[in-house]
Amino acid sequence: MFHRTGPAALKPGLGNTRALLEVLGEPHENFRSIHIAGTNGKGSTSHIIASILRAAGYRVGLYTSPHVKDLRERIRINGKMIPRERVIAFVKKHKKEFERIKPSFFEMMVGLAFDHFSRNKVDIAVIETGLGGRLDSTNVLDPELSVITNISYDHTNLLGKTLRRIAEEKGGIIKESGLVVIGEKQKDSWPVFRRIAKKKNADLRSAEDAYRISNLRNVWSKGKLCLQCDISVKGTRRVFRDVKCDLPGYYQAKNIRTALLAVELLSRHRNLKINLRHAGEGLYNVMKNTGLRGRWEVLRQHPAVIADVAHNEAGMKAVLEMLEETPHENLHIIFGVVGDKSPVRLLKRLPKEAFYHFCRANIERAMPVDELVKRAGKYGLHGVCYPDVKQALKGARAMAGKKDLVLVTGSVFVVAEVM
């Protein structure tokens, strides 16, 4: 499984997925879909779009990865995880075909998701790519809309070492005569997407050109921390003030903008009935409607323990922006990474004034803690090390004062164990 062992378990290409879907009766042809790729923000954007669609009264399937605690988090309908019994029945029924086709864990999960959505007659499904786009198992869809949030450095050993090369892989989800939303108009990736769209006669739109989000602030509303902002439609005088999203953090503004353009185009060009009230309700209830976790999530208070699954340079940049806006005295960071990706870009960004609690998640991919401490020391990051995440959490909470902040980050697996 890629989730456990990394690149060695990856099976790029669509052959296995197509063979599996043929066995299942081509379930992906039985529902409408939205396909989402990107380096950062694709998970949050997927959840925001799904929440707005649910607020509009649609029965919405949602497929995302990775999971935090339970693999069933990856497959939801209107926020409810796929039942355990359904997972077990699926594997039992198709075990012989699995042994013949030899799909990866991810390919099996894609087949399970599409089968579940088809059986339960979802109106539309929001499907997040796993890795890249062109060769990703999910790229068998003929979606109503394709979304690419942004391009940054991640999985460079698999997707390419330049932003243009990574953009080529992510741009592989753009379909012939399709409708495409690009979240961030970046100088390295925008020309790549424009060229692919032109070649495929696709209608390419930029979220940056459509909406402007301003007056950002994090506020408490009815017991939950929200991002509040003003949203203006570029080229008009329309301004929506004090819009709240229950995913706090300034970095979510880009995801909100991308999601809003996506649902606007679905309404205008794909005959889905979505209005401003649905958008507002959906934004305010993302976690409730979809079950999203691990995005600047406040787990405890006094001292505050906050978890964020940021695990690459762009994700960490966003987390550090939130840190600056969160009052605290001393900063403790519980930190661990996987071993098959270079942590250099992360380590360069991390604050030197923090006290670090280095640890190793309980998976084969995790970087040994002594190696992590050695690498971190080169960038002026110091603290103590622990044999596991549980001990790191215990140590950080014991050391932190009531007004201090304990941040858990660096890996989805570390966040999962703390939760």
XYZ file of C-alpha atoms in Angstrom:
419
model
C 0.000 0.000 0.000
C 1.294 3.460 -0.913
C -0.270 4.693 2.326
C 2.095 2.456 4.304
C 5.175 1.837 2.186
C 5.318 4.742 -0.260
C 6.435 4.769 -3.915
C 7.294 1.054 -3.934
C 3.553 0.292 -3.751
C 2.555 2.738 -6.490
C 1.100 1.312 -9.716
C 0.928 4.229 -12.157
C -1.406 3.863 -15.109
C -5.069 3.142 -15.634
C -4.913 -0.501 -16.734
C -5.713 -2.055 -13.356
C -8.447 0.481 -12.641
C -10.142 -0.123 -16.002
C -9.955 -3.909 -15.474
C -11.428 -3.539 -11.994
C -14.231 -1.241 -13.148
C -15.119 -3.704 -15.907
C -15.561 -6.411 -13.274
C -17.756 -4.019 -11.260
C -19.972 -3.161 -14.246
C -18.519 0.295 -15.022
C -20.079 2.006 -11.974
C -18.375 5.347 -12.735
C -20.670 5.776 -15.736
C -23.738 5.893 -13.476
C -23.176 9.230 -11.740
C -22.072 12.770 -12.562
C -18.734 13.859 -11.165
C -16.328 16.703 -10.426
C -12.627 15.811 -10.645
C -10.094 17.693 -8.500
C -6.281 17.717 -8.611
C -3.539 19.997 -7.293
C -0.597 19.998 -4.901
C -2.231 21.809 -1.987
C -5.838 22.576 -1.166
C -7.446 19.883 -3.285
C -8.788 18.104 -0.211
C -10.253 21.235 1.353
C -11.630 22.405 -2.010
C -13.254 19.011 -2.550
C -14.934 19.194 0.855
C -16.103 22.789 0.329
C -17.673 21.972 -3.055
C -19.327 18.852 -1.613
C -20.708 20.879 1.307
C -22.219 23.517 -0.999
C -23.774 20.844 -3.208
C -25.258 19.160 -0.155
C -26.656 22.512 1.046
C -28.305 22.786 -2.372
C -30.171 19.544 -1.684
C -28.111 17.122 -3.755
C -27.087 13.626 -2.720
C -23.321 13.990 -2.844
C -20.590 11.362 -2.982
C -17.124 12.416 -1.815
C -13.907 10.522 -2.443
C -10.695 11.889 -0.878
C -7.328 10.655 0.368
C -5.465 9.963 2.507
C -7.549 9.172 5.551
C -6.613 10.349 9.022
C -7.905 7.597 11.326
C -10.212 5.257 9.396
C -9.916 4.279 5.716
C -13.701 4.705 5.418
C -13.149 8.480 5.699
C -12.161 8.338 2.028
C -15.645 7.371 0.865
C -18.663 9.364 2.052
C -22.199 10.113 0.939
C -23.644 13.298 2.438
C -20.890 13.194 5.055
C -21.526 9.600 6.183
C -18.665 7.152 5.841
C -19.208 3.960 3.893
C -20.430 1.251 6.329
C -17.911 -1.350 7.521
C -20.218 -4.100 6.320
C -20.174 -2.700 2.789
C -16.360 -2.686 2.700
C -16.208 -6.293 3.924
C -18.885 -7.478 1.475
C -17.104 -5.759 -1.431
C -13.777 -7.456 -0.710
C -15.388 -10.878 -0.151
C -17.402 -10.681 -3.358
C -14.496 -9.656 -5.582
C -11.560 -11.384 -3.872
C -10.837 -13.702 -6.825
C -10.838 -10.792 -9.282
C -8.511 -8.849 -6.967
C -6.096 -11.790 -6.900
C -6.144 -11.896 -10.706
C -5.890 -8.146 -11.376
C -3.591 -7.403 -8.395
C -4.775 -3.812 -7.860
C -3.024 -1.504 -5.415
C -4.765 -0.407 -2.230
C -5.629 2.910 -3.879
C -7.057 1.230 -6.976
C -9.240 -0.988 -4.793
C -10.488 2.043 -2.880
C -11.343 3.858 -6.117
C -13.318 0.813 -7.285
C -15.079 0.586 -3.927
C -15.943 4.301 -3.977
C -17.377 4.239 -7.497
C -19.343 1.067 -6.728
C -20.728 2.605 -3.528
C -21.739 5.846 -5.255
C -23.407 3.953 -8.093
C -25.344 1.607 -5.784
C -26.585 4.519 -3.697
C -27.543 6.635 -6.712
C -25.694 9.820 -5.787
C -26.664 12.883 -7.816
C -23.047 13.912 -8.173
C -19.681 12.835 -6.760
C -16.673 14.986 -5.919
C -13.545 12.950 -6.661
C -10.082 13.979 -5.493
C -7.047 12.570 -7.281
C -4.584 10.618 -5.213
C -1.261 11.478 -6.827
C -0.668 13.601 -9.914
C -3.520 13.366 -12.382
C -2.628 11.951 -15.781
C -1.918 8.420 -14.520
C -3.985 8.603 -11.340
C -6.531 5.818 -10.856
C -9.375 8.327 -10.666
C -8.625 9.630 -14.182
C -11.152 7.334 -15.848
C -13.959 9.823 -15.277
C -15.704 12.048 -17.798
C -16.497 14.818 -15.296
C -18.844 17.758 -15.479
C -15.945 19.908 -14.351
C -12.198 19.510 -13.706
C -10.468 21.562 -11.004
C -6.732 22.080 -10.443
C -6.047 24.068 -7.285
C -2.340 24.908 -7.619
C 1.102 23.505 -8.336
C 3.928 23.214 -5.824
C 6.797 20.841 -5.059
C 5.633 17.487 -3.718
C 6.349 13.886 -4.743
C 9.030 15.228 -7.083
C 10.563 11.746 -7.358
C 7.324 10.608 -9.002
C 5.843 13.665 -10.714
C 8.910 15.571 -11.867
C 11.460 17.957 -10.415
C 10.162 21.178 -12.012
C 6.850 22.959 -11.544
C 6.161 22.779 -15.279
C 6.640 19.004 -15.289
C 4.383 18.598 -12.246
C 1.789 20.805 -13.983
C 1.895 18.489 -17.012
C 0.975 15.562 -14.771
C -1.794 17.420 -12.922
C -3.085 18.838 -16.234
C -3.711 15.303 -17.373
C -7.201 15.500 -15.854
C -8.253 18.138 -18.410
C -10.691 16.448 -20.782
C -11.597 16.958 -24.424
C -14.116 19.849 -24.674
C -14.227 19.940 -20.883
C -14.823 22.725 -18.397
C -11.777 23.541 -16.246
C -11.169 25.737 -13.178
C -7.620 26.679 -12.163
C -7.352 27.892 -8.574
C -4.079 29.827 -8.747
C -2.734 31.493 -11.878
C 0.949 30.700 -11.346
C 3.635 31.760 -13.822
C 5.095 28.253 -14.219
C 1.853 26.287 -14.443
C -0.671 28.615 -16.140
C 0.993 28.430 -19.605
C 1.059 24.628 -19.313
C -2.658 24.432 -18.507
C -3.501 26.937 -21.224
C -1.608 24.860 -23.808
C -3.274 21.599 -22.727
C -6.727 23.238 -22.710
C -6.203 24.684 -26.185
C -5.091 21.307 -27.530
C -8.172 19.639 -26.050
C -10.575 22.467 -26.912
C -11.410 22.840 -23.214
C -12.965 25.920 -21.585
C -10.302 27.137 -19.135
C -11.256 29.528 -16.287
C -9.171 31.175 -13.558
C -10.587 31.578 -10.047
C -8.208 34.504 -9.533
C -9.838 36.303 -12.465
C -13.346 35.634 -11.150
C -13.327 36.495 -7.443
C -11.423 38.665 -5.006
C -11.388 37.757 -1.327
C -10.474 40.483 1.162
C -10.776 41.628 4.777
C -9.744 38.217 6.056
C -9.943 37.481 9.771
C -10.409 34.456 11.986
C -13.417 34.779 14.309
C -15.339 32.635 16.768
C -18.934 31.997 15.707
C -21.371 29.861 17.691
C -18.548 27.998 19.414
C -16.382 27.327 16.369
C -13.424 29.099 14.804
C -14.226 30.411 11.324
C -12.553 32.322 8.548
C -14.576 35.473 7.857
C -14.070 37.484 4.686
C -15.582 39.693 2.014
C -16.006 38.214 -1.471
C -16.300 40.445 -4.516
C -17.067 39.375 -8.074
C -14.444 40.912 -10.338
C -15.789 43.154 -13.079
C -18.966 43.934 -11.114
C -19.988 45.852 -8.004
C -21.269 42.711 -6.272
C -19.704 42.278 -2.832
C -20.710 39.624 -0.296
C -19.655 40.780 3.154
C -18.794 38.826 6.295
C -19.003 35.412 4.644
C -17.979 32.712 7.138
C -16.303 29.356 6.481
C -15.781 26.886 9.322
C -12.330 25.993 7.973
C -10.156 28.619 9.689
C -6.892 29.872 8.237
C -6.153 32.547 5.663
C -4.904 29.909 3.236
C -8.482 28.645 2.896
C -9.409 31.855 1.058
C -7.888 30.487 -2.160
C -9.826 27.240 -1.769
C -13.067 29.145 -1.133
C -12.506 31.212 -4.275
C -11.831 28.087 -6.343
C -14.908 26.305 -4.971
C -17.155 29.310 -5.632
C -16.139 29.497 -9.291
C -16.636 25.740 -9.608
C -20.206 25.818 -8.280
C -20.980 28.961 -10.308
C -19.964 27.166 -13.518
C -21.875 24.038 -12.512
C -24.958 26.197 -12.044
C -24.489 28.192 -15.245
C -23.292 25.474 -17.634
C -24.251 22.107 -16.104
C -27.838 22.786 -15.018
C -27.280 22.337 -11.283
C -29.514 24.498 -9.100
C -27.132 26.280 -6.712
C -27.749 29.764 -5.334
C -26.015 32.202 -2.974
C -27.865 30.886 0.077
C -26.602 27.364 -0.653
C -23.049 28.697 -1.010
C -23.243 30.512 2.330
C -24.719 27.519 4.165
C -22.208 25.157 2.601
C -19.215 27.316 3.499
C -20.320 27.654 7.119
C -20.902 23.915 7.583
C -18.047 22.193 5.735
C -16.927 20.034 8.660
C -20.488 19.166 9.657
C -21.522 18.305 6.089
C -18.404 16.375 5.076
C -16.484 15.234 8.168
C -13.262 16.990 7.176
C -10.543 16.941 9.848
C -6.949 17.957 10.382
C -6.961 21.474 8.908
C -5.851 23.789 11.723
C -8.047 21.744 14.043
C -8.142 22.814 17.682
C -8.024 19.569 19.672
C -7.612 20.978 23.199
C -7.245 24.203 25.142
C -4.942 25.332 27.999
C -2.516 24.641 26.483
C -3.922 24.809 23.003
C -3.193 21.716 20.930
C -3.707 22.354 17.222
C -3.254 19.795 14.444
C -2.639 20.432 10.760
C -1.760 17.824 8.141
C 0.618 20.177 6.262
C 3.438 18.052 4.859
C 5.017 20.107 2.082
C 6.495 23.574 1.652
C 3.363 25.399 0.501
C 1.212 23.752 3.151
C 3.679 24.690 5.884
C 3.826 28.293 4.664
C 0.066 28.512 5.199
C 0.318 26.989 8.671
C 3.020 29.473 9.690
C 0.760 32.339 8.615
C -1.884 31.000 11.000
C 0.686 30.701 13.782
C 1.421 34.406 13.509
C -2.271 35.167 14.047
C -2.761 32.800 16.993
C -1.918 34.316 20.413
C 0.488 32.200 22.469
C 3.510 32.521 24.722
C 5.822 29.611 23.892
C 5.542 27.374 20.841
C 5.980 23.601 20.978
C 5.924 21.609 17.746
C 5.321 17.860 17.624
C 6.985 16.923 14.364
C 7.559 13.818 12.276
C 7.843 13.102 8.558
C 7.809 10.196 6.125
C 11.174 8.924 4.970
C 10.601 8.689 1.210
C 10.334 12.472 0.736
C 13.080 14.991 1.411
C 12.106 17.174 4.405
C 14.527 19.966 3.455
C 11.887 22.398 2.142
C 9.848 21.877 5.322
C 12.787 22.233 7.700
C 13.921 25.469 6.064
C 10.534 27.074 6.781
C 10.000 25.941 10.361
C 10.474 28.565 13.130
C 13.800 28.311 14.961
C 12.366 29.781 18.165
C 10.012 26.818 18.684
C 10.843 23.856 20.934
C 10.560 20.627 18.960
C 9.253 17.254 20.032
C 10.595 14.974 17.316
C 8.879 11.621 16.846
C 8.266 8.750 14.466
C 4.774 7.662 13.401
C 3.999 3.975 13.670
C 4.329 3.161 9.965
C 7.143 1.678 7.888
C 7.481 4.888 5.815
C 8.247 7.124 8.788
C 11.711 8.677 8.994
C 13.744 7.347 11.967
C 13.734 9.964 14.689
C 17.537 10.081 15.062
C 17.880 10.879 11.361
C 15.173 13.565 11.618
C 16.885 15.195 14.610
C 20.196 15.227 12.734
C 18.646 16.882 9.659
C 16.653 19.377 11.721
C 19.762 20.426 13.633
C 21.342 21.626 10.390
C 18.572 24.249 10.169
C 18.770 25.380 13.777
C 15.776 23.357 14.998
C 16.269 21.803 18.424
C 14.308 19.941 21.051
C 13.898 16.403 22.356
C 13.106 13.123 20.620
C 10.661 10.365 21.506
C 10.242 6.761 20.350
C 6.636 7.350 19.292
C 3.934 9.980 18.800
C 2.081 9.188 22.025
C 5.157 9.927 24.136
C 5.800 13.127 22.155
C 2.280 14.377 22.873
C 2.609 13.498 26.557
C 5.974 15.256 26.762
C 4.810 18.390 24.920
C 1.695 18.806 27.069
C 3.693 18.313 30.267
C 6.244 20.932 29.228
C 3.798 23.510 27.840
C 2.270 26.222 29.997
C -1.436 27.074 29.890
C -0.875 29.970 27.485
C 1.507 28.042 25.227
C 0.616 26.449 21.892
C 1.342 22.870 20.862
C 1.300 22.409 17.086
C 1.143 18.911 15.607
C 2.280 18.776 11.975
C 4.668 17.423 9.321
C 2.757 14.264 8.439
C -0.808 13.015 8.149
C 0.297 9.950 10.129
C 1.570 11.968 13.096
C -1.684 13.984 13.178
C -3.714 10.752 13.003
C -1.966 9.249 16.024
C -2.407 12.422 18.091
C -6.123 12.455 17.261
